[in-house]
JSON list of C-alpha atoms in Angstrom, two decimals:
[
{"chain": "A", "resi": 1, "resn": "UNK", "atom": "CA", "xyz": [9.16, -22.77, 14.95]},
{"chain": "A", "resi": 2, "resn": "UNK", "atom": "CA", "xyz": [9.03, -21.52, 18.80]},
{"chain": "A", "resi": 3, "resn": "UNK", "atom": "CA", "xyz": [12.97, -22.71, 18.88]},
{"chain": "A", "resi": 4, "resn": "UNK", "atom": "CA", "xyz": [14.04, -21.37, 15.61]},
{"chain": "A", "resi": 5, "resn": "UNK", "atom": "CA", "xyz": [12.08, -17.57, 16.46]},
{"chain": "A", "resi": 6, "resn": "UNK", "atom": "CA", "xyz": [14.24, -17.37, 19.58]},
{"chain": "A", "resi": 7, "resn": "UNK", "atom": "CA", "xyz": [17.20, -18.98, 18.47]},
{"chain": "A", "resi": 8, "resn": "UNK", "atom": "CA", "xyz": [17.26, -16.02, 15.62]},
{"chain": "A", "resi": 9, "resn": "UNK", "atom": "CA", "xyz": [15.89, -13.53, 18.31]},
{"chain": "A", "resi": 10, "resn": "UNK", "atom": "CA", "xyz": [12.36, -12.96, 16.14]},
{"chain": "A", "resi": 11, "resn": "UNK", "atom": "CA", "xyz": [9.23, -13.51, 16.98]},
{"chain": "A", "resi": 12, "resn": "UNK", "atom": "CA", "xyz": [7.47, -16.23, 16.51]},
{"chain": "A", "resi": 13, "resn": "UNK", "atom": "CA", "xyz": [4.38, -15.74, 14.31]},
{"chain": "A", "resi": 14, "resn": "UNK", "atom": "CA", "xyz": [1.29, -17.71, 14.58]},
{"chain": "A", "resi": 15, "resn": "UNK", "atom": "CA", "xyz": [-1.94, -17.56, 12.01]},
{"chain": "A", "resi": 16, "resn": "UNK", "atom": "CA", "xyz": [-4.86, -18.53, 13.06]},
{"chain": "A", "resi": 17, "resn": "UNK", "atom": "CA", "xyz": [-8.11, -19.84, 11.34]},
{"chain": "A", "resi": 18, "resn": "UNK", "atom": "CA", "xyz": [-8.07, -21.66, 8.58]},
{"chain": "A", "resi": 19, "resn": "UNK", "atom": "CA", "xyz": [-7.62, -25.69, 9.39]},
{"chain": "A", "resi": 20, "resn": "UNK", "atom": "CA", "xyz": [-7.14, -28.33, 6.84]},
{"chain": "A", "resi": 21, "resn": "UNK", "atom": "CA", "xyz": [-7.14, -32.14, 7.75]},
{"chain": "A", "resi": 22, "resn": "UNK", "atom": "CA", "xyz": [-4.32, -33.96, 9.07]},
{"chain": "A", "resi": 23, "resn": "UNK", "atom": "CA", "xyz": [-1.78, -35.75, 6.87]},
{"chain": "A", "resi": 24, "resn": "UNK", "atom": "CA", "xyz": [-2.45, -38.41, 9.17]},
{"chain": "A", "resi": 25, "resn": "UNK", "atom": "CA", "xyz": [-5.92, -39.00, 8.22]},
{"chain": "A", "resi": 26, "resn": "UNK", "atom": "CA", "xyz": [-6.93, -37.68, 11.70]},
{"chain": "A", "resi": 27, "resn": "UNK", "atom": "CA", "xyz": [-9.23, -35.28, 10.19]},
{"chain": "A", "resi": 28, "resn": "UNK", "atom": "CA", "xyz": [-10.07, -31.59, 11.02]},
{"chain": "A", "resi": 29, "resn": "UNK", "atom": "CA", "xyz": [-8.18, -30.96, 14.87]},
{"chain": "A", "resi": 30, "resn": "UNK", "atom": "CA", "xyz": [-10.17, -29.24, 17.44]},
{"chain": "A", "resi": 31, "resn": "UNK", "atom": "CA", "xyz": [-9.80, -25.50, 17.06]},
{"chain": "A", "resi": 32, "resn": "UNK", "atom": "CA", "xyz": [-10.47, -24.45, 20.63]},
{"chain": "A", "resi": 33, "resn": "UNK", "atom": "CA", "xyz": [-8.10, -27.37, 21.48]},
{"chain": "A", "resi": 34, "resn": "UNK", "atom": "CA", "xyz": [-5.53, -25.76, 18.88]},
{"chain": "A", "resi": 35, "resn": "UNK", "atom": "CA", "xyz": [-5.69, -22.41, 19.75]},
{"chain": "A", "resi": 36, "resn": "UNK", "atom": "CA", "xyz": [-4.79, -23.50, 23.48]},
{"chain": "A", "resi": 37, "resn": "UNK", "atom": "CA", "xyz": [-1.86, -25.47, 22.72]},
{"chain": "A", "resi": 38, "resn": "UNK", "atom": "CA", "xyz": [-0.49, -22.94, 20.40]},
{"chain": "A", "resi": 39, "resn": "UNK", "atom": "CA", "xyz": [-1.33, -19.48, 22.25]},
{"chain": "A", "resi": 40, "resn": "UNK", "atom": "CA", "xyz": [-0.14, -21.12, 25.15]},
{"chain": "A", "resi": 41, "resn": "UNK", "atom": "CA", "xyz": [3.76, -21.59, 23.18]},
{"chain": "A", "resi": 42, "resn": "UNK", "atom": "CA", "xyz": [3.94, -17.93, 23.02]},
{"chain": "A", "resi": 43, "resn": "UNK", "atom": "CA", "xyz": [5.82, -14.87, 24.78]},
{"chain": "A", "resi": 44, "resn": "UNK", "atom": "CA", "xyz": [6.40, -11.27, 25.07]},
{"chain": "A", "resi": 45, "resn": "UNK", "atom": "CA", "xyz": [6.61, -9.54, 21.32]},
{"chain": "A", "resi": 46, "resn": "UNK", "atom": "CA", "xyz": [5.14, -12.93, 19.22]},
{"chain": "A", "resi": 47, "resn": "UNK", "atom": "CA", "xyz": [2.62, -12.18, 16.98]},
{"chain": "A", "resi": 48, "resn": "UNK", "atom": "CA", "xyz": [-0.96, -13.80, 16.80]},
{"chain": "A", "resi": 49, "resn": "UNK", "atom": "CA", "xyz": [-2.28, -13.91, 13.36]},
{"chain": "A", "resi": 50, "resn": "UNK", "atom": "CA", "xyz": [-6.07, -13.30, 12.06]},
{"chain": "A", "resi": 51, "resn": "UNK", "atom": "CA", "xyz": [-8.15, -12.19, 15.04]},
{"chain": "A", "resi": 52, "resn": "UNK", "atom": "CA", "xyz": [-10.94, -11.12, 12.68]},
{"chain": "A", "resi": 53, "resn": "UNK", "atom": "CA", "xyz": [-11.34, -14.84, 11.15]},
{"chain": "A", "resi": 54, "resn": "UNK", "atom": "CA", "xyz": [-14.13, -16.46, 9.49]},
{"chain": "A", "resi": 55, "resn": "UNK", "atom": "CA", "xyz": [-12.66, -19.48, 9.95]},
{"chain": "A", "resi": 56, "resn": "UNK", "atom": "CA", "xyz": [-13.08, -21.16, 13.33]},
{"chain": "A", "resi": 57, "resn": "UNK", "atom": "CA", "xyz": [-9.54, -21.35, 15.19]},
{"chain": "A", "resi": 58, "resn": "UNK", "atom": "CA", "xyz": [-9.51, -17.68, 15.86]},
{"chain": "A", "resi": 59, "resn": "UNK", "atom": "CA", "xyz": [-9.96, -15.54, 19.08]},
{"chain": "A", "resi": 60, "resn": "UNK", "atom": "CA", "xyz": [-13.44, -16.22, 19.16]},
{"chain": "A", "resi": 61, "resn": "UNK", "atom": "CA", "xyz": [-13.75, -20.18, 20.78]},
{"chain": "A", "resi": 62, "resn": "UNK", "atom": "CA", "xyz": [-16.37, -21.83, 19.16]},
{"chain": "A", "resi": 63, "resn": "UNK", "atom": "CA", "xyz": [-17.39, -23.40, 21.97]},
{"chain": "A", "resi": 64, "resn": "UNK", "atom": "CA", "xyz": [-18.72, -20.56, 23.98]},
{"chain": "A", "resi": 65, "resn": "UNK", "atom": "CA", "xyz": [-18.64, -17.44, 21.10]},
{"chain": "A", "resi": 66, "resn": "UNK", "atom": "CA", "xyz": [-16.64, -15.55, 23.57]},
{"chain": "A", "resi": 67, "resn": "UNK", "atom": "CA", "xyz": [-12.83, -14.46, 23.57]},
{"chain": "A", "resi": 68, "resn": "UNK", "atom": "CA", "xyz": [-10.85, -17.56, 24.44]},
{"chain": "A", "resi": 69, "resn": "UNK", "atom": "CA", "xyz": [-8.97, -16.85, 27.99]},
{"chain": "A", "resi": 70, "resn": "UNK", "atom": "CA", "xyz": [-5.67, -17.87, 26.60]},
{"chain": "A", "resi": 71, "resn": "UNK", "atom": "CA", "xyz": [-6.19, -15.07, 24.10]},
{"chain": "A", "resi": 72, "resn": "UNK", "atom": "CA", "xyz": [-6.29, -12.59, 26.96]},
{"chain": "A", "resi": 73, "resn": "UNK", "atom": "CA", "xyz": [-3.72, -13.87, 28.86]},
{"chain": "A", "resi": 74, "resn": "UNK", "atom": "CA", "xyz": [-1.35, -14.16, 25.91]},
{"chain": "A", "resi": 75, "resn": "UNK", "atom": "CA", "xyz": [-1.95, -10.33, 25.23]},
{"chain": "A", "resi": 76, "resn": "UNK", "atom": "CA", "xyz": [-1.56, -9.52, 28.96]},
{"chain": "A", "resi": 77, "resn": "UNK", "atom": "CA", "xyz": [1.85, -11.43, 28.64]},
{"chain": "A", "resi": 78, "resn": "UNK", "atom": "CA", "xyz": [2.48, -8.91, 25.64]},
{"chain": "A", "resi": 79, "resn": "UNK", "atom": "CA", "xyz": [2.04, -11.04, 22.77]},
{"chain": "A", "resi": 80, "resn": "UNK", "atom": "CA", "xyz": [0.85, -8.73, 19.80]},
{"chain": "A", "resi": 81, "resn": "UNK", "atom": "CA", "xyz": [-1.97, -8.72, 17.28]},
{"chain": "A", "resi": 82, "resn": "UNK", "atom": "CA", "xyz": [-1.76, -8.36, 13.35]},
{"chain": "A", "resi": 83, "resn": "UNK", "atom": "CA", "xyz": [-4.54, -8.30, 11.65]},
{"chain": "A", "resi": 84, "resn": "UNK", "atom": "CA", "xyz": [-3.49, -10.31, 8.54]},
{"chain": "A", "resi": 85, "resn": "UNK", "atom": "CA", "xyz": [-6.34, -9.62, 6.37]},
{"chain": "A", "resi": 86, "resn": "UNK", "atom": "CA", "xyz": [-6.16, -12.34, 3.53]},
{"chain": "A", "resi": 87, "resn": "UNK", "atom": "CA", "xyz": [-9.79, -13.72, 2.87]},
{"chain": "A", "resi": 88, "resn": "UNK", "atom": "CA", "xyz": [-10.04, -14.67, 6.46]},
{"chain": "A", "resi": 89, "resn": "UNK", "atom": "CA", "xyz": [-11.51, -11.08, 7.74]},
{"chain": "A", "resi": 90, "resn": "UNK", "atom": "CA", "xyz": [-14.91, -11.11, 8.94]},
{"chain": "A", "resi": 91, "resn": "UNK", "atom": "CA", "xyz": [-16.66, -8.08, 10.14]},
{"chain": "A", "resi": 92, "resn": "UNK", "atom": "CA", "xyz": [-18.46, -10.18, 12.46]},
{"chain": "A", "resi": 93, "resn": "UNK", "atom": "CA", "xyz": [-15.84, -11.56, 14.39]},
{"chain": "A", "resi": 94, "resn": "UNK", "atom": "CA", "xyz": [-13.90, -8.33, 14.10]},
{"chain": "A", "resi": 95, "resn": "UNK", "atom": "CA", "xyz": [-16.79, -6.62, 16.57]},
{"chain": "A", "resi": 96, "resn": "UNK", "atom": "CA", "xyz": [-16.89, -9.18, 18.64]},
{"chain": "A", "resi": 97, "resn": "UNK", "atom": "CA", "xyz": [-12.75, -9.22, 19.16]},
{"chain": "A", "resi": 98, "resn": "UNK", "atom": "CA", "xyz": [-12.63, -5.37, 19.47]},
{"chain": "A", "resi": 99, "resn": "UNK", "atom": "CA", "xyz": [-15.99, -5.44, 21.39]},
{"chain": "A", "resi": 100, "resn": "UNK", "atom": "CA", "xyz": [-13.67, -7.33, 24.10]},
{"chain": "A", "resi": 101, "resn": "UNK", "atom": "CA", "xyz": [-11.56, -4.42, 24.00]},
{"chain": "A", "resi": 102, "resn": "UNK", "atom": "CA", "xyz": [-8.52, -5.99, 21.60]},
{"chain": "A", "resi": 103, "resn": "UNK", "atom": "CA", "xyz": [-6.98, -3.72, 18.91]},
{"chain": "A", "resi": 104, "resn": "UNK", "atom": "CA", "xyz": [-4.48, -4.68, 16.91]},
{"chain": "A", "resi": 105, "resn": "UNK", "atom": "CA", "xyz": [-0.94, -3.82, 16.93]},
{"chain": "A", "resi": 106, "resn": "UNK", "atom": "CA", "xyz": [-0.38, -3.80, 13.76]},
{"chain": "A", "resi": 107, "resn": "UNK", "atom": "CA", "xyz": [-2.45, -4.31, 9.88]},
{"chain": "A", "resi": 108, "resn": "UNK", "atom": "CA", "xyz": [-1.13, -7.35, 7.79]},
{"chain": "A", "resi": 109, "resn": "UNK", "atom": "CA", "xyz": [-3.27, -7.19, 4.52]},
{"chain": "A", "resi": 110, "resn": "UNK", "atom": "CA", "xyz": [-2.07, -10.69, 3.85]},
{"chain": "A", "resi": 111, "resn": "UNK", "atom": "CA", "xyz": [-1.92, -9.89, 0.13]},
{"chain": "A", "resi": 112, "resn": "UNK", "atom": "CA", "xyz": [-0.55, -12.64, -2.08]},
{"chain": "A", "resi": 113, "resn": "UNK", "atom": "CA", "xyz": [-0.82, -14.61, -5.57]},
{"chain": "A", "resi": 114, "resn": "UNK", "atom": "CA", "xyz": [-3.69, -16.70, -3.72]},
{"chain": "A", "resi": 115, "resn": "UNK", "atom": "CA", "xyz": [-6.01, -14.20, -2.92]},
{"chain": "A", "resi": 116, "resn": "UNK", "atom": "CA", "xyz": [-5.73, -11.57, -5.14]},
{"chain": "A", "resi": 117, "resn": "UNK", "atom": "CA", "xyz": [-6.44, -13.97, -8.29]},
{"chain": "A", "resi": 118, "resn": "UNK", "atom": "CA", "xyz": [-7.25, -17.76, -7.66]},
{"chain": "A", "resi": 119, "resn": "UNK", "atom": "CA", "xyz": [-4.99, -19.72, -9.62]},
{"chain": "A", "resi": 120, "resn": "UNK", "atom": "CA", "xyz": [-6.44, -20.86, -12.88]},
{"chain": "A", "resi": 121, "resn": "UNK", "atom": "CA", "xyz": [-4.14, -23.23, -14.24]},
{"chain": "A", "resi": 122, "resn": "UNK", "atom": "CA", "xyz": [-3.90, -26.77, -12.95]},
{"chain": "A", "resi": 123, "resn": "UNK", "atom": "CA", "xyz": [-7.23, -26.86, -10.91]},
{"chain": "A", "resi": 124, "resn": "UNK", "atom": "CA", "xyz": [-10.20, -28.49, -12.24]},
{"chain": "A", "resi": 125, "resn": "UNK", "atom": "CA", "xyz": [-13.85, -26.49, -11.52]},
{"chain": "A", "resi": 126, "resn": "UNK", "atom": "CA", "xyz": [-14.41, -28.34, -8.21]},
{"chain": "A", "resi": 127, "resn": "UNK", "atom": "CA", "xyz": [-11.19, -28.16, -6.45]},
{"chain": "A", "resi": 128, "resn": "UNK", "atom": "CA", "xyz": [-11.07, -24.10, -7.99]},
{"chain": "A", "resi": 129, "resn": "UNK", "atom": "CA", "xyz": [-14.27, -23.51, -6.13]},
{"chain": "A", "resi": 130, "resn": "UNK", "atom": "CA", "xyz": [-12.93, -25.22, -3.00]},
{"chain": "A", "resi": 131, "resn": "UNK", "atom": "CA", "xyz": [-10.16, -23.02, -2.77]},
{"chain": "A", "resi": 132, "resn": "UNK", "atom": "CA", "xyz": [-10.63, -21.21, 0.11]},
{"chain": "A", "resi": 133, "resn": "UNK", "atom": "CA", "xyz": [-8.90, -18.33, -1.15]},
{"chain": "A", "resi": 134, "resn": "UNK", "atom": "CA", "xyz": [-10.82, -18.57, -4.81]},
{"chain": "A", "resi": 135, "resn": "UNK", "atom": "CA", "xyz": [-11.92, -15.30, -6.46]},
{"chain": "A", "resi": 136, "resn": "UNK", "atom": "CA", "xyz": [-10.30, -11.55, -6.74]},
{"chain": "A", "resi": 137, "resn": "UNK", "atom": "CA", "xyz": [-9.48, -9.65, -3.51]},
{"chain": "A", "resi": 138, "resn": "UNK", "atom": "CA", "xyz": [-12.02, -7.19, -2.61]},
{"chain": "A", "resi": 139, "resn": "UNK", "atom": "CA", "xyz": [-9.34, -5.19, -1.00]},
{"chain": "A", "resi": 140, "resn": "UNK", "atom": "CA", "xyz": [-5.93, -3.27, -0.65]},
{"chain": "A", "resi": 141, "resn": "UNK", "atom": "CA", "xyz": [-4.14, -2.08, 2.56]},
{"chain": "A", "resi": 142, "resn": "UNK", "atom": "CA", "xyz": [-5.85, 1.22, 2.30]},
{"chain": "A", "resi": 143, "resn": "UNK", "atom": "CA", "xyz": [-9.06, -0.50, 2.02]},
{"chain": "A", "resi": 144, "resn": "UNK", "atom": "CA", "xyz": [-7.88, -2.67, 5.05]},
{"chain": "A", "resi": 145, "resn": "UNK", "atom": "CA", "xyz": [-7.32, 0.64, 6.82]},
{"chain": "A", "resi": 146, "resn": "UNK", "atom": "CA", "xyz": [-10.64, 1.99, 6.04]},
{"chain": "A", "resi": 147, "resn": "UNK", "atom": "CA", "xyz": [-12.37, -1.15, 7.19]},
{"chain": "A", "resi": 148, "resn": "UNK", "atom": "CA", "xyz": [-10.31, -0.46, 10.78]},
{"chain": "A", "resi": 149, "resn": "UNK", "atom": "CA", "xyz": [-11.83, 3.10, 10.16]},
{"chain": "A", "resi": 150, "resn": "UNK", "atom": "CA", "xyz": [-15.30, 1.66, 9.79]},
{"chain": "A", "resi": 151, "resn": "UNK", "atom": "CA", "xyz": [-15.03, -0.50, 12.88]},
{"chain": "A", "resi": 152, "resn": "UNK", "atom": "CA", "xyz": [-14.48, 2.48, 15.37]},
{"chain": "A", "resi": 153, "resn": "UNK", "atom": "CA", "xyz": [-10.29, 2.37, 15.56]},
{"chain": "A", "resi": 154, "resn": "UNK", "atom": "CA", "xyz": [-9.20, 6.65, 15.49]},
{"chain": "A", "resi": 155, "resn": "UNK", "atom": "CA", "xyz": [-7.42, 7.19, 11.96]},
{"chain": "A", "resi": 156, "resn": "UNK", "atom": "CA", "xyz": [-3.67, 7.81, 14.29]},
{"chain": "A", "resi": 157, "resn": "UNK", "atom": "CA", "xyz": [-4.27, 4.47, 15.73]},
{"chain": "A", "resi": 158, "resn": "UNK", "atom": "CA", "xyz": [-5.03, 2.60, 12.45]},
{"chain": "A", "resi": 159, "resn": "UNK", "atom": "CA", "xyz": [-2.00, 4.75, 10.83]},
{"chain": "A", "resi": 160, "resn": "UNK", "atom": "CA", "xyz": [0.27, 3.50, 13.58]},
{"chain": "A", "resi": 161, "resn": "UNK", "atom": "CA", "xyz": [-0.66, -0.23, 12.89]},
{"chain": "A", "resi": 162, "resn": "UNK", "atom": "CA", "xyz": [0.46, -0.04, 9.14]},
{"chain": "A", "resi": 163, "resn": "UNK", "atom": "CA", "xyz": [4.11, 2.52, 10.22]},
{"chain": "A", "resi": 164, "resn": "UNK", "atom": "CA", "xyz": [5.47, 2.95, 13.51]},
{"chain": "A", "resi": 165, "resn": "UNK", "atom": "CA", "xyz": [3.82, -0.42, 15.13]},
{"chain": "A", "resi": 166, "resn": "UNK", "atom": "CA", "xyz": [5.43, -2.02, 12.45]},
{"chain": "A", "resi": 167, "resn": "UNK", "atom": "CA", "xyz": [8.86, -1.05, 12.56]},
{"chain": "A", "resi": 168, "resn": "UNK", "atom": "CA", "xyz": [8.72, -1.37, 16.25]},
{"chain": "A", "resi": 169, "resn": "UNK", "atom": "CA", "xyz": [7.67, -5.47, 15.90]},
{"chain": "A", "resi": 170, "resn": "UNK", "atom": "CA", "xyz": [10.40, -5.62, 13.55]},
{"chain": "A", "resi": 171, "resn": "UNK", "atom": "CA", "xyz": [12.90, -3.83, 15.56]},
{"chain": "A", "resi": 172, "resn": "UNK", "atom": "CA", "xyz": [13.84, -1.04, 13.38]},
{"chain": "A", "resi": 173, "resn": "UNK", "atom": "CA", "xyz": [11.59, 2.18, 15.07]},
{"chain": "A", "resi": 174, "resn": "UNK", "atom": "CA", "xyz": [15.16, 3.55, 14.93]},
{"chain": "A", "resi": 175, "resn": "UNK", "atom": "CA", "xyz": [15.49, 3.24, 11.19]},
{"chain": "A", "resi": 176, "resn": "UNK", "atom": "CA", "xyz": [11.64, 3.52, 9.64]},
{"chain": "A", "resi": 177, "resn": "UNK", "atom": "CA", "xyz": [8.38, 4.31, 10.87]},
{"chain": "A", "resi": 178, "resn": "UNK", "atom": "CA", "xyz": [7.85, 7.24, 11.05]},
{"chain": "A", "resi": 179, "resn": "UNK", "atom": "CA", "xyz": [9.14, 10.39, 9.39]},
{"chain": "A", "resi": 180, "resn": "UNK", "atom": "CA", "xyz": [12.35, 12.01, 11.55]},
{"chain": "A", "resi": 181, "resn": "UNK", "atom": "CA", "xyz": [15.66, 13.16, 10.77]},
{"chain": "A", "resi": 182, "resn": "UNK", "atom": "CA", "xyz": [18.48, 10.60, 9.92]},
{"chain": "A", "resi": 183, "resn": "UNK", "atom": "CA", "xyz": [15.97, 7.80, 9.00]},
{"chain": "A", "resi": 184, "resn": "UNK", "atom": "CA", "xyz": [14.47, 6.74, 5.75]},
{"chain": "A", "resi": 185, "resn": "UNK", "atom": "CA", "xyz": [11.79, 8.16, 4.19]},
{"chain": "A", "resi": 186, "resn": "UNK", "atom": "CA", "xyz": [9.00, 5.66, 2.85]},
{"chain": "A", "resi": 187, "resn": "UNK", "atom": "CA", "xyz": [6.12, 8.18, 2.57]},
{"chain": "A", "resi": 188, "resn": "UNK", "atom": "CA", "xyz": [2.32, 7.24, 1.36]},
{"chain": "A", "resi": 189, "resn": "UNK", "atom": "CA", "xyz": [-0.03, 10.60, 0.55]},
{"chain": "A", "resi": 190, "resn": "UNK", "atom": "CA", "xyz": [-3.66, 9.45, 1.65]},
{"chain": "A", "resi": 191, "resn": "UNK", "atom": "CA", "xyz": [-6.71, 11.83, 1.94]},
{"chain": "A", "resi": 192, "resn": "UNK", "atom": "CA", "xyz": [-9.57, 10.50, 4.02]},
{"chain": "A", "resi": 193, "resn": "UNK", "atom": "CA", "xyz": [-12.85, 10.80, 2.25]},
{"chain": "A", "resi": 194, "resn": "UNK", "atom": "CA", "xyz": [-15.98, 11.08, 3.62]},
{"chain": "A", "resi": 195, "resn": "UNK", "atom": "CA", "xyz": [-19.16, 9.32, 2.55]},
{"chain": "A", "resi": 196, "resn": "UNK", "atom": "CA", "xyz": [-20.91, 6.07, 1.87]},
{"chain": "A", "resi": 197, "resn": "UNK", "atom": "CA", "xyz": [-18.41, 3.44, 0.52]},
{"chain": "A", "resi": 198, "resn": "UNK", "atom": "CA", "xyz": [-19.37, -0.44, 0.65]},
{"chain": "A", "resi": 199, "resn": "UNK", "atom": "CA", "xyz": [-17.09, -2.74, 2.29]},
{"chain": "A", "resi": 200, "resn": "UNK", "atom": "CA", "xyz": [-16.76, -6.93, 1.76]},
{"chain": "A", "resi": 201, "resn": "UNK", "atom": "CA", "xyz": [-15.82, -8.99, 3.97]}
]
């Protein structure tokens, strides 16, 4: 994947968290171990995937509940952040990850057929419940924002992560991302609302 991002001149894109066994029977592999090797693969403008996980295999090491050191020295190198919501967000790990002074760049919500409805067909009751993406989404991109909001990110910084931080780790700032003259217009009318709202991780 490393050769085929620079061979194509994109960045390479890593998620984090969620592990499955082995097709080799090996079993679960060592997340700290994991996140080592693969952090350690990456350079300026690749993404890191999920630093708000549940799962372990994230920027918290399990091993000491701190920010793993190749985490800091991969960002320090310039490698980038996305949030990539999906059913791996935790609130949790999120303050612990921005309590170590790491925003993110930019605010996947990781949306897809998986997590907004479990699939129903084809699964029998235990393997449904497994699935660790079962049940409806308890979110949108604007609730993604809001949960940014929540955690103490300023509303320009959380806007940037979902427009101009974007089209900027895309390579197109000159095209989209924000609204100027000559490029297109891809424009979203929001009003932040104040009050008590419950949010689910």
């Amino acid at each position: 994947s490393r050769d085929i991002a620079r061979e194509s001149g994109l960045p390479l894109y890593i998620h984090l968290g969620q592990l499955w066994p082995t097709a080799d029977g090996a079993g679960v592999p060592d997340a700290d171990a994991l996140v080592r090797e693969l952090v350690d693969l990456m350079a300026e403008g690749d993404v890191l995937a999920h630093p708000f996980t549940r799962h372990p295999g994230g920027f918290i090491s399990t091993e000491t509940g701190e920010l793993h050191p190749v985490i800091r020295r991969a960002l320090d190198r310039g490698v980038k952040v996305d949030v990539g919501h999906g059913s791996h967000f935790s609130f949790e790990m999120a303050r612990r990850v921005m309590g170590a002074g790491i925003l993110p760049d930019t605010l996947g919500a990781d949306l897809h057929g998986y997590n907004v409805r479990a699939p129903q067909a084809r699964m029998d009751d235990g393997a449904r419940a497994a699935n660790p993406f079962h049940g409806v989404a308890p979110f949108s991109l604007t609730v993604a924002m809001t949960e940014l909001l929540a955690l103490g990110m300023a509303l320009p910084d959380v806007v940037a992560t979902v427009t101009s931080n974007a089209a900027a780790l895309l390579g197109l700032s000159d095209e989209i991302g924000s609204l100027q003259v000559g490029r297109e217009a891809d424009v979203s009318v929001i009003e932040p609302l104040t009050g008590r709202f419950r949010l689910t991780d």
